[in-house]
PDB file of C-alpha atoms in Angstrom:
ATOM      1  CA  MET A 182      17.488 122.856 151.878  1.00  0.00           C
ATOM      2  CA  VAL A 183      15.598 119.658 151.315  1.00  0.00           C
ATOM      3  CA  MET A 184      13.501 118.047 154.013  1.00  0.00           C
ATOM      4  CA  GLU A 185      13.776 114.258 154.289  1.00  0.00           C
ATOM      5  CA  GLY A 186      12.195 111.739 156.589  1.00  0.00           C
ATOM      6  CA  HIS A 187       8.730 110.904 157.784  1.00  0.00           C
ATOM      7  CA  GLY A 188       6.459 112.374 160.398  1.00  0.00           C
ATOM      8  CA  ASP A 189       8.217 113.883 163.412  1.00  0.00           C
ATOM      9  CA  HIS A 190      11.652 112.710 162.258  1.00  0.00           C
ATOM     10  CA  MET A 191      12.296 115.283 159.539  1.00  0.00           C
ATOM     11  CA  LYS A 192      15.961 116.096 158.853  1.00  0.00           C
ATOM     12  CA  LEU A 193      17.514 118.891 156.845  1.00  0.00           C
ATOM     13  CA  LYS A 194      19.745 117.715 154.043  1.00  0.00           C
ATOM     14  CA  PRO A 195      22.659 120.081 153.241  1.00  0.00           C
ATOM     15  CA  SER A 196      22.226 122.251 150.145  1.00  0.00           C
ATOM     16  CA  VAL A 197      25.848 121.684 149.093  1.00  0.00           C
ATOM     17  CA  ILE A 198      26.609 118.262 147.692  1.00  0.00           C
ATOM     18  CA  LEU A 199      30.099 117.278 146.591  1.00  0.00           C
ATOM     19  CA  THR A 200      30.831 114.370 144.276  1.00  0.00           C
ATOM     20  CA  GLY A 201      33.818 113.058 142.349  1.00  0.00           C
ATOM     21  CA  THR A 202      37.036 115.015 142.708  1.00  0.00           C
ATOM     22  CA  ALA A 203      35.277 117.814 144.600  1.00  0.00           C
ATOM     23  CA  LYS A 204      34.438 115.323 147.357  1.00  0.00           C
ATOM     24  CA  GLU A 205      38.021 114.060 147.513  1.00  0.00           C
ATOM     25  CA  GLY A 206      39.622 117.487 147.889  1.00  0.00           C
ATOM     26  CA  SER A 207      38.545 121.041 148.485  1.00  0.00           C
ATOM     27  CA  SER A 208      35.249 122.264 147.061  1.00  0.00           C
ATOM     28  CA  GLY A 209      36.849 124.857 144.787  1.00  0.00           C
ATOM     29  CA  PRO A 210      39.596 123.979 142.321  1.00  0.00           C
ATOM     30  CA  PRO A 211      42.833 125.821 142.963  1.00  0.00           C
ATOM     31  CA  ILE A 212      44.022 128.220 140.340  1.00  0.00           C
ATOM     32  CA  GLY A 213      46.906 127.059 138.179  1.00  0.00           C
ATOM     33  CA  LEU A 214      46.331 123.326 137.797  1.00  0.00           C
ATOM     34  CA  VAL A 215      48.063 122.366 134.534  1.00  0.00           C
ATOM     35  CA  ASP A 216      47.513 119.560 131.999  1.00  0.00           C
ATOM     36  CA  ILE A 217      50.120 119.044 129.248  1.00  0.00           C
ATOM     37  CA  GLY A 218      49.540 116.923 126.155  1.00  0.00           C
ATOM     38  CA  VAL A 219      52.063 115.899 123.517  1.00  0.00           C
ATOM     39  CA  SER A 220      51.572 115.046 119.851  1.00  0.00           C
ATOM     40  CA  GLU A 221      54.078 114.475 117.063  1.00  0.00           C
ATOM     41  CA  GLY A 222      54.289 118.152 116.129  1.00  0.00           C
ATOM     42  CA  ALA A 223      52.823 120.154 118.996  1.00  0.00           C
ATOM     43  CA  TYR A 224      52.112 120.535 122.693  1.00  0.00           C
ATOM     44  CA  LEU A 225      48.739 121.272 124.234  1.00  0.00           C
ATOM     45  CA  PHE A 226      48.496 122.821 127.655  1.00  0.00           C
ATOM     46  CA  ARG A 227      45.445 123.652 129.711  1.00  0.00           C
ATOM     47  CA  VAL A 228      45.545 125.813 132.812  1.00  0.00           C
ATOM     48  CA  ALA A 229      42.672 126.034 135.313  1.00  0.00           C
ATOM     49  CA  LEU A 230      41.801 129.648 136.044  1.00  0.00           C
ATOM     50  CA  PRO A 231      38.497 129.291 137.945  1.00  0.00           C
ATOM     51  CA  GLY A 232      36.799 132.596 138.564  1.00  0.00           C
ATOM     52  CA  VAL A 233      38.875 134.392 135.921  1.00  0.00           C
ATOM     53  CA  ARG A 234      36.608 135.878 133.279  1.00  0.00           C
ATOM     54  CA  LYS A 235      37.982 136.540 129.825  1.00  0.00           C
ATOM     55  CA  ASP A 236      35.955 139.709 129.397  1.00  0.00           C
ATOM     56  CA  ARG A 237      36.851 141.278 132.766  1.00  0.00           C
ATOM     57  CA  SER A 238      40.315 139.977 133.577  1.00  0.00           C
ATOM     58  CA  LYS A 239      43.656 140.922 132.161  1.00  0.00           C
ATOM     59  CA  VAL A 240      45.284 137.556 131.515  1.00  0.00           C
ATOM     60  CA  LYS A 241      48.417 137.423 129.429  1.00  0.00           C
ATOM     61  CA  PHE A 242      50.871 134.676 128.753  1.00  0.00           C
ATOM     62  CA  GLU A 243      54.319 134.352 127.287  1.00  0.00           C
ATOM     63  CA  ILE A 244      55.855 131.266 125.727  1.00  0.00           C
ATOM     64  CA  LYS A 245      59.644 131.074 125.369  1.00  0.00           C
ATOM     65  CA  SER A 246      61.357 129.003 122.679  1.00  0.00           C
ATOM     66  CA  ASP A 247      62.868 126.685 125.322  1.00  0.00           C
ATOM     67  CA  GLY A 248      59.313 125.718 126.388  1.00  0.00           C
ATOM     68  CA  ARG A 249      58.966 127.943 129.442  1.00  0.00           C
ATOM     69  CA  VAL A 250      55.430 129.314 129.881  1.00  0.00           C
ATOM     70  CA  HIS A 251      54.546 132.263 132.116  1.00  0.00           C
ATOM     71  CA  ILE A 252      50.924 133.298 132.710  1.00  0.00           C
ATOM     72  CA  GLU A 253      49.889 136.324 134.738  1.00  0.00           C
ATOM     73  CA  GLY A 254      46.618 138.002 135.449  1.00  0.00           C
ATOM     74  CA  VAL A 255      44.321 139.539 137.991  1.00  0.00           C
ATOM     75  CA  MET A 256      41.484 137.747 139.747  1.00  0.00           C
ATOM     76  CA  THR A 257      38.604 140.204 140.033  1.00  0.00           C
ATOM     77  CA  GLY A 258      36.469 140.603 143.142  1.00  0.00           C
ATOM     78  CA  PRO A 259      32.862 139.469 143.550  1.00  0.00           C
ATOM     79  CA  GLY A 260      31.373 142.627 142.014  1.00  0.00           C
ATOM     80  CA  LEU A 261      27.857 142.755 140.627  1.00  0.00           C
ATOM     81  CA  LEU A 262      25.885 139.723 139.593  1.00  0.00           C
ATOM     82  CA  LYS A 263      24.304 139.658 136.169  1.00  0.00           C
ATOM     83  CA  ASP A 264      20.836 141.254 136.161  1.00  0.00           C
ATOM     84  CA  SER A 265      21.340 142.584 139.701  1.00  0.00           C
ATOM     85  CA  SER A 266      22.382 145.881 141.207  1.00  0.00           C
ATOM     86  CA  ALA A 267      23.270 144.397 144.622  1.00  0.00           C
ATOM     87  CA  MET A 268      26.877 144.151 145.818  1.00  0.00           C
ATOM     88  CA  TYR A 269      27.815 141.080 147.879  1.00  0.00           C
ATOM     89  CA  GLN A 270      30.455 140.660 150.577  1.00  0.00           C
ATOM     90  CA  MET A 271      31.857 137.120 150.498  1.00  0.00           C
ATOM     91  CA  LYS A 272      31.282 135.240 153.782  1.00  0.00           C
ATOM     92  CA  VAL A 273      32.611 131.932 152.445  1.00  0.00           C
ATOM     93  CA  GLN A 274      35.632 132.164 150.139  1.00  0.00           C
ATOM     94  CA  GLN A 275      36.773 128.840 148.673  1.00  0.00           C
ATOM     95  CA  LEU A 276      37.810 130.049 145.241  1.00  0.00           C
ATOM     96  CA  CYS A 277      40.973 132.053 144.701  1.00  0.00           C
ATOM     97  CA  PRO A 278      40.668 135.483 146.383  1.00  0.00           C
ATOM     98  CA  PRO A 279      40.856 138.690 144.315  1.00  0.00           C
ATOM     99  CA  GLY A 280      44.345 139.861 143.364  1.00  0.00           C
ATOM    100  CA  SER A 281      47.160 139.205 140.936  1.00  0.00           C
ATOM    101  CA  PHE A 282      48.479 135.730 140.164  1.00  0.00           C
ATOM    102  CA  THR A 283      51.200 134.052 138.113  1.00  0.00           C
ATOM    103  CA  VAL A 284      51.538 130.499 136.855  1.00  0.00           C
ATOM    104  CA  SER A 285      54.846 129.276 135.401  1.00  0.00           C
ATOM    105  CA  PHE A 286      55.839 125.866 134.067  1.00  0.00           C
ATOM    106  CA  LYS A 287      57.999 124.251 131.382  1.00  0.00           C
ATOM    107  CA  LEU A 288      56.826 122.220 128.418  1.00  0.00           C
ATOM    108  CA  PRO A 289      58.714 118.967 127.689  1.00  0.00           C
ATOM    109  CA  GLY A 290      60.731 120.457 124.813  1.00  0.00           C
ATOM    110  CA  PRO A 291      61.489 123.518 122.675  1.00  0.00           C
ATOM    111  CA  VAL A 292      58.671 125.277 120.802  1.00  0.00           C
ATOM    112  CA  ASP A 293      58.066 127.972 118.212  1.00  0.00           C
ATOM    113  CA  PRO A 294      56.226 130.633 120.266  1.00  0.00           C
ATOM    114  CA  ARG A 295      54.982 132.339 117.083  1.00  0.00           C
ATOM    115  CA  LEU A 296      52.983 129.236 116.201  1.00  0.00           C
ATOM    116  CA  SER A 297      50.480 129.041 119.050  1.00  0.00           C
ATOM    117  CA  SER A 298      46.704 129.151 119.189  1.00  0.00           C
ATOM    118  CA  PRO A 299      45.215 130.176 122.549  1.00  0.00           C
ATOM    119  CA  SER A 300      41.598 129.721 123.561  1.00  0.00           C
ATOM    120  CA  PHE A 301      39.981 130.908 126.793  1.00  0.00           C
ATOM    121  CA  ARG A 302      37.091 128.548 127.410  1.00  0.00           C
ATOM    122  CA  PRO A 303      33.897 129.683 129.199  1.00  0.00           C
ATOM    123  CA  ASP A 304      34.633 127.201 132.017  1.00  0.00           C
ATOM    124  CA  GLY A 305      37.763 129.126 133.075  1.00  0.00           C
ATOM    125  CA  ILE A 306      40.311 126.954 131.267  1.00  0.00           C
ATOM    126  CA  LEU A 307      43.074 128.561 129.218  1.00  0.00           C
ATOM    127  CA  GLU A 308      43.868 126.102 126.424  1.00  0.00           C
ATOM    128  CA  VAL A 309      46.855 126.627 124.139  1.00  0.00           C
ATOM    129  CA  VAL A 310      48.330 124.552 121.322  1.00  0.00           C
ATOM    130  CA  VAL A 311      51.926 125.466 120.449  1.00  0.00           C
ATOM    131  CA  MET A 312      54.003 123.854 117.712  1.00  0.00           C
ATOM    132  CA  LYS A 313      57.227 122.062 118.583  1.00  0.00           C
ATOM    133  CA  SER A 314      60.399 123.702 117.368  1.00  0.00           C
ATOM    134  CA  ARG A 315      61.899 122.180 114.255  1.00  0.00           C
ATOM    135  CA  ALA A 316      65.644 121.862 114.298  1.00  0.00           C
ATOM    136  CA  PRO A 317      67.255 124.000 111.607  1.00  0.00           C
ATOM    137  CA  PRO A 318      68.506 121.949 108.657  1.00  0.00           C
ATOM    138  CA  THR A 319      72.140 120.952 108.840  1.00  0.00           C
ATOM    139  CA  VAL A 320      74.674 120.557 106.046  1.00  0.00           C
ATOM    140  CA  ALA A 321      74.323 116.765 106.348  1.00  0.00           C
ATOM    141  CA  ASP A 322      70.567 117.081 105.614  1.00  0.00           C
ATOM    142  CA  SER A 323      71.241 118.762 102.260  1.00  0.00           C
ATOM    143  CA  LEU A 324      73.809 116.218 101.031  1.00  0.00           C
ATOM    144  CA  PRO A 325      72.661 113.371  98.801  1.00  0.00           C
ATOM    145  CA  PRO A 326      72.581 109.936 100.412  1.00  0.00           C
ATOM    146  CA  PRO A 327      75.832 107.899 100.044  1.00  0.00           C
TER     147      PRO A 327
END
């Protein structure tokens, strides 16, 4: 807490300050917010998984050729803090509670699921680039131009 004011008129300023999008909505981002980007040959999707840690969570995802994406995992409990042996019971819980979760959505078009490159960022964002599906060549494509 920070003390502000002068003389006998000291006031406590709250220790939690919200700005930007945190001020407009809840203080913790909900799990499963999705961004989808499109380029000429690929799609990029990012999924917010706040509180999910790559090293302690079992997150897996499946991409279908029609563009359907299914992500599942387990949100771990508070546990031990780094460099501490104390266990904490949460009295304020604004992030996603412990337990399993799924996130499903559809990309704008078909993809080749074998051609994807996932990255789990330290800020709790799963970022995946997946190549668009190329239509198989047709007989008309192999004929010489008229």
